[in-house]
Each structure stands twice: as structure tokens, then as C-alpha cells.
Backbone as a ProteinNet text record, in pm:
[ID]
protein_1_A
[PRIMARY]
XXXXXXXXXXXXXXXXXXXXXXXXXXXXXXXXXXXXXXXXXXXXXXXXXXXXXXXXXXXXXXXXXXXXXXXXXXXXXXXXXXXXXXXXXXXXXXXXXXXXXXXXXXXXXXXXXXXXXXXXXXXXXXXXXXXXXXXXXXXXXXXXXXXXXXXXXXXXXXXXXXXX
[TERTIARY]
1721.4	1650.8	1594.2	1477.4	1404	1314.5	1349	1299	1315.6	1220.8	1204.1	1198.6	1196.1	1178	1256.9	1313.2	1375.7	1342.8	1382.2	1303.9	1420.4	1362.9	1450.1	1585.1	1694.9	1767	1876.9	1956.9	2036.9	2139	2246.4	2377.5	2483.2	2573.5	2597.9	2698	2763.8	2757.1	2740	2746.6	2667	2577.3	2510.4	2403.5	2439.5	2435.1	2410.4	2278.4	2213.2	2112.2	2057.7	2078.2	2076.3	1934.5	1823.8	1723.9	1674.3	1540.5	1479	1470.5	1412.5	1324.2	1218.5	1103.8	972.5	1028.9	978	922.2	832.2	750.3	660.2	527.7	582.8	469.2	525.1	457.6	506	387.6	311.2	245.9	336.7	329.3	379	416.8	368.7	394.7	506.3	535.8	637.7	740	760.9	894.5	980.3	1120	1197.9	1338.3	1329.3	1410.9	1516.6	1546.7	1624.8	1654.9	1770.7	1811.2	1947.7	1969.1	2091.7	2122.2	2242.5	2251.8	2379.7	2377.8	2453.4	2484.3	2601.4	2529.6	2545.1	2508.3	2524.7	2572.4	2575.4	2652	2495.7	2490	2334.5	2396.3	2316.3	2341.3	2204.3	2248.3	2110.2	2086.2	1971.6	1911.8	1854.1	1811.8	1679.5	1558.3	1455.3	1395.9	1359.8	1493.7	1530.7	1662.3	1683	1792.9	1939.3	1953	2095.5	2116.9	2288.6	2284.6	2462.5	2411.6	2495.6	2623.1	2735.5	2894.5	2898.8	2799.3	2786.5	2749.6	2843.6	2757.9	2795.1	2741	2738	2670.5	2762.1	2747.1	2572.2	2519.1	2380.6	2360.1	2297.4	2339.6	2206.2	2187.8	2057.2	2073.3	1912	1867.2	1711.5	1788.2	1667.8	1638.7	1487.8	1492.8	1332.6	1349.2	1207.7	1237.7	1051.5	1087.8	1093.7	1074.8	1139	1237.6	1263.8	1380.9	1363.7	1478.2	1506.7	1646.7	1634.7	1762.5	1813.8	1941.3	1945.3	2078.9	2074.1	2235.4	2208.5	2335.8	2353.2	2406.2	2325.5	2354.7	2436.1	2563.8	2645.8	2678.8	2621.4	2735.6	2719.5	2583.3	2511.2	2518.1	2619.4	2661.9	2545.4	2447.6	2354.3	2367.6	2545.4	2593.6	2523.4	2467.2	2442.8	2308.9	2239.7	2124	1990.5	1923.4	1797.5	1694.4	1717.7	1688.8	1543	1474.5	1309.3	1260.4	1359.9	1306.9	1330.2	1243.4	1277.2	1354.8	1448.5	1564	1515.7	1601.8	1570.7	1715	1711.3	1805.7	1768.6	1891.3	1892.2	1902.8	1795.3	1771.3	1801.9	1862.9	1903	1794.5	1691.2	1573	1486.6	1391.3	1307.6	1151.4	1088.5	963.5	865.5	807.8	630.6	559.8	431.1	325.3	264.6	334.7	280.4	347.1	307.2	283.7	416.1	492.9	600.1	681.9	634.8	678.1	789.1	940.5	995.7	1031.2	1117.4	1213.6	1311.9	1330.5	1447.2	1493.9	1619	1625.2	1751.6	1696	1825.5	1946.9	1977.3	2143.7	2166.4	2183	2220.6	2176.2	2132.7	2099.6	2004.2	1949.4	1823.8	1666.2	1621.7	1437.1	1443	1424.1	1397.3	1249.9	1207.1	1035.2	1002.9	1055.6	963.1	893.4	753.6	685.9	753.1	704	708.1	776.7	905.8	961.6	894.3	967.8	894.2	958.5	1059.6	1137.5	1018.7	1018.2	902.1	945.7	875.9	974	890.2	1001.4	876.3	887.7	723	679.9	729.5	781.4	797.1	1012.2	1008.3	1154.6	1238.9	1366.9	1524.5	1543.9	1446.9	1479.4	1370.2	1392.9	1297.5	1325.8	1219.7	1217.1	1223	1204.6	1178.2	1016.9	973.3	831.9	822.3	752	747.3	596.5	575.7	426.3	496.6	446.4	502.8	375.3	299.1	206.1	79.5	100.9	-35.8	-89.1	9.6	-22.2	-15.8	-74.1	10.6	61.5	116.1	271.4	325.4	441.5	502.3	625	727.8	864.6	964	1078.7	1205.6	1201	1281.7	1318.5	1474.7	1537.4	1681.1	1763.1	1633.9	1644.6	1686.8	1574	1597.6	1703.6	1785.1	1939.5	2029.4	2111.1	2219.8	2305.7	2398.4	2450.3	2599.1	2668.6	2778.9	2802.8	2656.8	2686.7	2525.1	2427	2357.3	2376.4	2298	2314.5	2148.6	2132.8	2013.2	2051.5	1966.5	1986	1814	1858.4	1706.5	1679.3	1602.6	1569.2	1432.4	1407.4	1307.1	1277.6	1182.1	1140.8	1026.8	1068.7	962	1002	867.7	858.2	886	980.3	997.6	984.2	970.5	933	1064.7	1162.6	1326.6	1347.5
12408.3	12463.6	12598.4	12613	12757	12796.1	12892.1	12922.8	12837.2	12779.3	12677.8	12504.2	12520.4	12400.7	12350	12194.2	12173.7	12049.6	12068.3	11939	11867.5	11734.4	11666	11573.8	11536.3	11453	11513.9	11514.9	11601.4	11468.1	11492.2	11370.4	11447.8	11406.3	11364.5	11322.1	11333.7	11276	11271.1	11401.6	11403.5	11523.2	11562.5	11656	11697	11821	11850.8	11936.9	11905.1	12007.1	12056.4	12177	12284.3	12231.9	12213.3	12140.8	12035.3	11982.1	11845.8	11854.8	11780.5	11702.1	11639.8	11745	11648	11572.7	11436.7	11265.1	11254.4	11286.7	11246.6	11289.8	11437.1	11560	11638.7	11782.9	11864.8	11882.4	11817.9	11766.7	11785.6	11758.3	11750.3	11617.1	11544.9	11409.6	11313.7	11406.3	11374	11460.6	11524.2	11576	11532.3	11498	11378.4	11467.7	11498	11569.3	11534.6	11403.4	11359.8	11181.9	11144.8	11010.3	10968.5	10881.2	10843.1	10752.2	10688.9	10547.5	10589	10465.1	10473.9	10342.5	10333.7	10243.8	10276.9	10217.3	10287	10139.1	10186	10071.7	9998.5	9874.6	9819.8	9766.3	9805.6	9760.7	9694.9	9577.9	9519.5	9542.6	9534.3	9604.9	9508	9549	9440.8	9617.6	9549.4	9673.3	9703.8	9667.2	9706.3	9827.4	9830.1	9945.2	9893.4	9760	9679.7	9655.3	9671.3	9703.5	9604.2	9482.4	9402.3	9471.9	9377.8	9405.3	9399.3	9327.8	9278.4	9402.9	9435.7	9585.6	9443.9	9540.4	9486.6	9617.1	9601.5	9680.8	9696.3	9783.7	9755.3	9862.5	9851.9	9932.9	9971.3	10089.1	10144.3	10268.9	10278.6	10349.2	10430.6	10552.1	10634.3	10715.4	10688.9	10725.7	10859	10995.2	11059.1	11035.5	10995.2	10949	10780.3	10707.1	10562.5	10525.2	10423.4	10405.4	10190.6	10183.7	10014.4	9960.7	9902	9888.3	9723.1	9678.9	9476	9475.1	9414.5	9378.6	9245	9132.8	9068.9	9029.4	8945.1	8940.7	8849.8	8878.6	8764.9	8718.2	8624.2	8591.9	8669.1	8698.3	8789.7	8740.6	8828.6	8823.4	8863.3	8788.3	8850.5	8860.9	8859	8913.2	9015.5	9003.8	9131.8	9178.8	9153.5	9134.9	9034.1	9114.9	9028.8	8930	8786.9	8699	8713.1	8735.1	8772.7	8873.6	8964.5	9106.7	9071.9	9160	9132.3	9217.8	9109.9	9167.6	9263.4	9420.4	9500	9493.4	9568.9	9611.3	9754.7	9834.8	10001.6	10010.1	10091.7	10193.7	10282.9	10274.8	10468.3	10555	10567.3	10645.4	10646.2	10715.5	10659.9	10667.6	10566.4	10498.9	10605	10601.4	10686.1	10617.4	10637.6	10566.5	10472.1	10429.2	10298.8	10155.5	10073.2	9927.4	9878.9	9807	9777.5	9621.5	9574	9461.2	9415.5	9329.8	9284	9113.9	9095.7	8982.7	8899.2	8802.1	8769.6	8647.5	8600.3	8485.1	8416.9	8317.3	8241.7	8172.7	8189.1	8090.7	7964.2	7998.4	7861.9	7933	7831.3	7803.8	7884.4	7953.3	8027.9	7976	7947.8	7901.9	7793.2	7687.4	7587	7548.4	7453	7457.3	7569.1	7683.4	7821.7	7792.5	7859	7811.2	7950.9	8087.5	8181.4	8287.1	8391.4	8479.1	8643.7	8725.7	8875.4	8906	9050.1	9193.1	9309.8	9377	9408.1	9562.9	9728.8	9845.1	9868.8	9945.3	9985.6	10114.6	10173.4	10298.8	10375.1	10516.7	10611.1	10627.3	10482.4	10451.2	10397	10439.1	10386.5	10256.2	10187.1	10009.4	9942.3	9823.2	9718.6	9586.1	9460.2	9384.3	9221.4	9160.3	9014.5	9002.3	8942	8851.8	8705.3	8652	8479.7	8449.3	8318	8268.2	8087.5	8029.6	7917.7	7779.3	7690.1	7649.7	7729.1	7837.7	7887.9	8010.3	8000.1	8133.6	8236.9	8329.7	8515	8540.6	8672.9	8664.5	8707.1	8710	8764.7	8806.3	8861.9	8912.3	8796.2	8799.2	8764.6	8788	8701.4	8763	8748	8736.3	8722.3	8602.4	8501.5	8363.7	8301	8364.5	8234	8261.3	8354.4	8294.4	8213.9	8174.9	8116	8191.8	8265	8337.2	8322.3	8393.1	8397.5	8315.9	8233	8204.7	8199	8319	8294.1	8418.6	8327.2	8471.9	8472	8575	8615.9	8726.1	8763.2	8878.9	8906.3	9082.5	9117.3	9212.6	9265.3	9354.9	9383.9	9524.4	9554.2	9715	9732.2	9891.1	9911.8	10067.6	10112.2	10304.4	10330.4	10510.1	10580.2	10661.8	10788	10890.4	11006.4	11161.3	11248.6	11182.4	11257.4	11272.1
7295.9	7409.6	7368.9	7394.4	7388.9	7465.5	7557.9	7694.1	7815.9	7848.3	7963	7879.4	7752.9	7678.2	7622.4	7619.1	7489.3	7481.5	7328.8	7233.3	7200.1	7147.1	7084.3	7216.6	7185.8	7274.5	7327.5	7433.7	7489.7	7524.9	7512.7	7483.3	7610	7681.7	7741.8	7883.9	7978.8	8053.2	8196.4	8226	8381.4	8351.7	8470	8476.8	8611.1	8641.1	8795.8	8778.1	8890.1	8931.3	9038.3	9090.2	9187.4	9243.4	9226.1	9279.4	9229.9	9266.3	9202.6	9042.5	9051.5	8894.4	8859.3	8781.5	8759.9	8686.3	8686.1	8587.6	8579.2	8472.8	8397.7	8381	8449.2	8482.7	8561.1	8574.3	8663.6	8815.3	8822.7	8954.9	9075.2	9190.4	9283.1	9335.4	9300.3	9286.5	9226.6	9106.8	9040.8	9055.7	9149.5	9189.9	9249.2	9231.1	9292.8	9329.2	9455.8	9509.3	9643.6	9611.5	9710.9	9648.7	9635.6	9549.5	9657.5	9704	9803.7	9822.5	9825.1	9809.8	9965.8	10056.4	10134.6	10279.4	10342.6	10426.4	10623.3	10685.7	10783.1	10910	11015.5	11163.5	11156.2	11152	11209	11350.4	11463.3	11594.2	11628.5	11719.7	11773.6	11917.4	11948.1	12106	12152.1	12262.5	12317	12382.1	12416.7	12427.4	12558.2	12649.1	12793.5	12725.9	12626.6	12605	12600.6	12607.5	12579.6	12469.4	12450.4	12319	12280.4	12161.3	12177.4	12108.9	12141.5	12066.3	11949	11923.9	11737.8	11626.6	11553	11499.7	11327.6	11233.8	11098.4	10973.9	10839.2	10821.3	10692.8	10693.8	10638.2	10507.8	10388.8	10285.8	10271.2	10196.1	10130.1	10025.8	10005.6	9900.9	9922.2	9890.5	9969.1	9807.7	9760.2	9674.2	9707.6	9756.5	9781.2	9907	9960.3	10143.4	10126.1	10059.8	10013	10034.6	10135.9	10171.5	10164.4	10074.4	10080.1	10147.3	10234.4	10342.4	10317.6	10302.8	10329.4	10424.9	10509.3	10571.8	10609.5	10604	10704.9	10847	10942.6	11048.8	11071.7	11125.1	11131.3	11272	11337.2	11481.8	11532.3	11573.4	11657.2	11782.8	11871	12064.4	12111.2	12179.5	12271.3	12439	12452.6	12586.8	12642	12752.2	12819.1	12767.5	12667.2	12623.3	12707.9	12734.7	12800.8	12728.6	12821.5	12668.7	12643.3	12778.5	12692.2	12645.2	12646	12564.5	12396.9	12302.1	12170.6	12123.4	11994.2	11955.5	11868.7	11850.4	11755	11649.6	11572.7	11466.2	11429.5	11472.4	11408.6	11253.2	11205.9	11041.7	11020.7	10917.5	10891.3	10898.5	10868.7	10888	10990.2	11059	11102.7	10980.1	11053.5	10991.8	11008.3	10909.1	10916.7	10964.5	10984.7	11047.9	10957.6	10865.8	10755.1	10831.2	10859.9	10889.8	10792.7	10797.6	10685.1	10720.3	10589.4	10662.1	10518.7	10534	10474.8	10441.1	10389.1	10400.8	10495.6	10555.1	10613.6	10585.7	10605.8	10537.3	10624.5	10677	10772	10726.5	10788.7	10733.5	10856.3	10965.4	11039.5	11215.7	11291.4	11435	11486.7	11411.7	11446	11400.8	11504.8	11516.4	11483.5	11517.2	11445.9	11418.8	11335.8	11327.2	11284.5	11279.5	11273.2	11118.4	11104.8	10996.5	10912.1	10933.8	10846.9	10926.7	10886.1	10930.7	10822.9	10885.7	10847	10915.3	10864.6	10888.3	10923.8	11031.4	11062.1	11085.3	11034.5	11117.2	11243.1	11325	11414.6	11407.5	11364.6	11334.7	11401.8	11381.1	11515	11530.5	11469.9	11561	11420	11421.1	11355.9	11380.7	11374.7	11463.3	11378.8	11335.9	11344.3	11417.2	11382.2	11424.3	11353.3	11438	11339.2	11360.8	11322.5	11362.8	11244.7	11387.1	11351.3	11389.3	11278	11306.3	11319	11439.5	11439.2	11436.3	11365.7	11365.4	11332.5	11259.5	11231.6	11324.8	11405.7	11524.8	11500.7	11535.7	11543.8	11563.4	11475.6	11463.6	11610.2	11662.5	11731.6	11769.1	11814.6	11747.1	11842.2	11767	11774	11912.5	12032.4	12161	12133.6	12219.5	12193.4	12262.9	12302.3	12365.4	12286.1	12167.2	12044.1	11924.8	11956.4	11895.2	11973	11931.6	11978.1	11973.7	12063.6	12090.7	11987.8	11944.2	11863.7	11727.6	11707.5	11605.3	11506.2	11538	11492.6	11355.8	11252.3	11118.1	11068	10974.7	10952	10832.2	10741.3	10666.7	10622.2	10635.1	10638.2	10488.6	10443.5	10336.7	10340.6	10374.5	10393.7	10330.1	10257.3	10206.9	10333.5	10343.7	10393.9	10404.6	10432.1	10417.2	10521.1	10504.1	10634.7	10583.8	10703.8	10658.3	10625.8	10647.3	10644.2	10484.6
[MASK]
++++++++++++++++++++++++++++++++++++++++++++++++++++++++++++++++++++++++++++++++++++++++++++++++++++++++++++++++++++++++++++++++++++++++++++++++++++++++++++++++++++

């Protein structure tokens, strides 16, 4: 090391550092000042503000304002839940104003026929959604009719950007 520089390979095994780190330039762009791996309660809603018994636990990775989230839904209670309102699921972050759409992938008694599913965030808000296209239609979200109550599962994975 000499001055602010050093050359050559630096060996080894942890590093701490008091602030970020440029990669691969000193731009602003390449400053990476926030890395987190963690998981948090996923609770499901309806968007009358009911909020089911079913919690589950959901993991992520916040790498910058980049955030990649997956949990599964297991035996999702939609007691007390309004069946034509649509079902949400709480995020550790909230969403930026980017459009974000993910993965979901069923396991048993949920939609039948459904052609194509999508993990959907909603901008603004710690919550996303489902959305379904059934015959070619536009999309439209999950209500909470169309589970079967206590024994429906689902698992979602979805990236998307917040300002936190």
C-alpha cells in the first residue's frame, strides 16, 4: 500500500469497512454501500385492511436499493378476510415507483385453468400481489375467493427496487 493505493493482492480473511466501496470505478454508480441478507413475518391482507392468522416466514437480500425477496405460502387461513377483495402479501421494503413483476409457483388447490401467474409489487407500499391472465385476458390480481381456505400453498420470488 502507498498512499491511497495498493497494488498487487491482499490475502486474508475478513475486511471491515467504516463506509462503502467503489467496484469497478470510483463513479457514483459504483458505490455499494449497503449489502443485507435477512428475513422478515410475511402476513397476508385483503385490501379492506384484514389481516389473516397465517403469517410465514420470507427471506431476502438487499444488495444497494435492490432488493430480492422468496417465501412460501403455506395453508393460507382466509378467515375473516373478504373474499372479493385482493389478496396482498407484506415486503420488507417498500417499492419505488418501478413496475416489478416476479415469479410464483403453485403447489396444490389454488386456480385451476389459470393460464399464466405473476408476483406483482405494489409501488408506494411493503405489500405485493398475485396477478393472473386466464384465456388470454388481462391480467388481474388474486382475490381471496380463489384460495381454498387452509390448505392453499403458493411460493413467490420477486426482485424489485426501493429507496430505503
Amino acid at each position: 500500500v502507498t498512499g491511497d493505493t495498493m497494488t498487487g493482492a491482499l490475502t486474508g480473511t475478513d475486511l471491515t469497512l467504516s463506509g462503502g466501496v467503489y467496484l469497478g470505478g470510483t463513479g457514483a454508480a459504483n458505490y455499494l454501500d449497503d449489502y443485507e441478507e435477512g428475513t422478515w413475518t410475511v402476513n397476508y391482507t385483503d385490501n379492506s385492511g384484514n389481516t389473516s392468522s397465517t403469517t410465514d416466514t420470507g427471506y431476502y437480500t438487499k444488495i444497494g436499493n435492490q432488493v430480492t425477496v422468496t417465501f412460501s405460502a403455506v395453508n393460507v387461513d382466509t378467515t375473516g378476510l373478504v373474499g372479493t377483495d385482493i389478496l396482498f402479501y407484506t415486503l420488507p421494503f417498500t417499492l419505488n415507483a418501478f413496475q416489478t413483476y416476479g415469479s410464483v409457483r403453485l403447489y396444490a388447490d389454488v386456480l385451476t385453468g389459470t393460464i399464466s401467474l405473476a408476483a406483482q409489487g405494489s409501488t408506494g407500499n411493503a405489500r405485493g400481489l398475485i396477478v393472473q391472465s386466464r384465456d388470454n385476458a388481462t391480467l388481474q390480481s388474486l382475490d381471496v375467493d380463489q384460495l381454498i381456505s387452509g390448505s392453499s400453498d403458493f411460493g413467490v420470488t420477486i426482485t424489485y427496487f426501493t429507496d430505503a
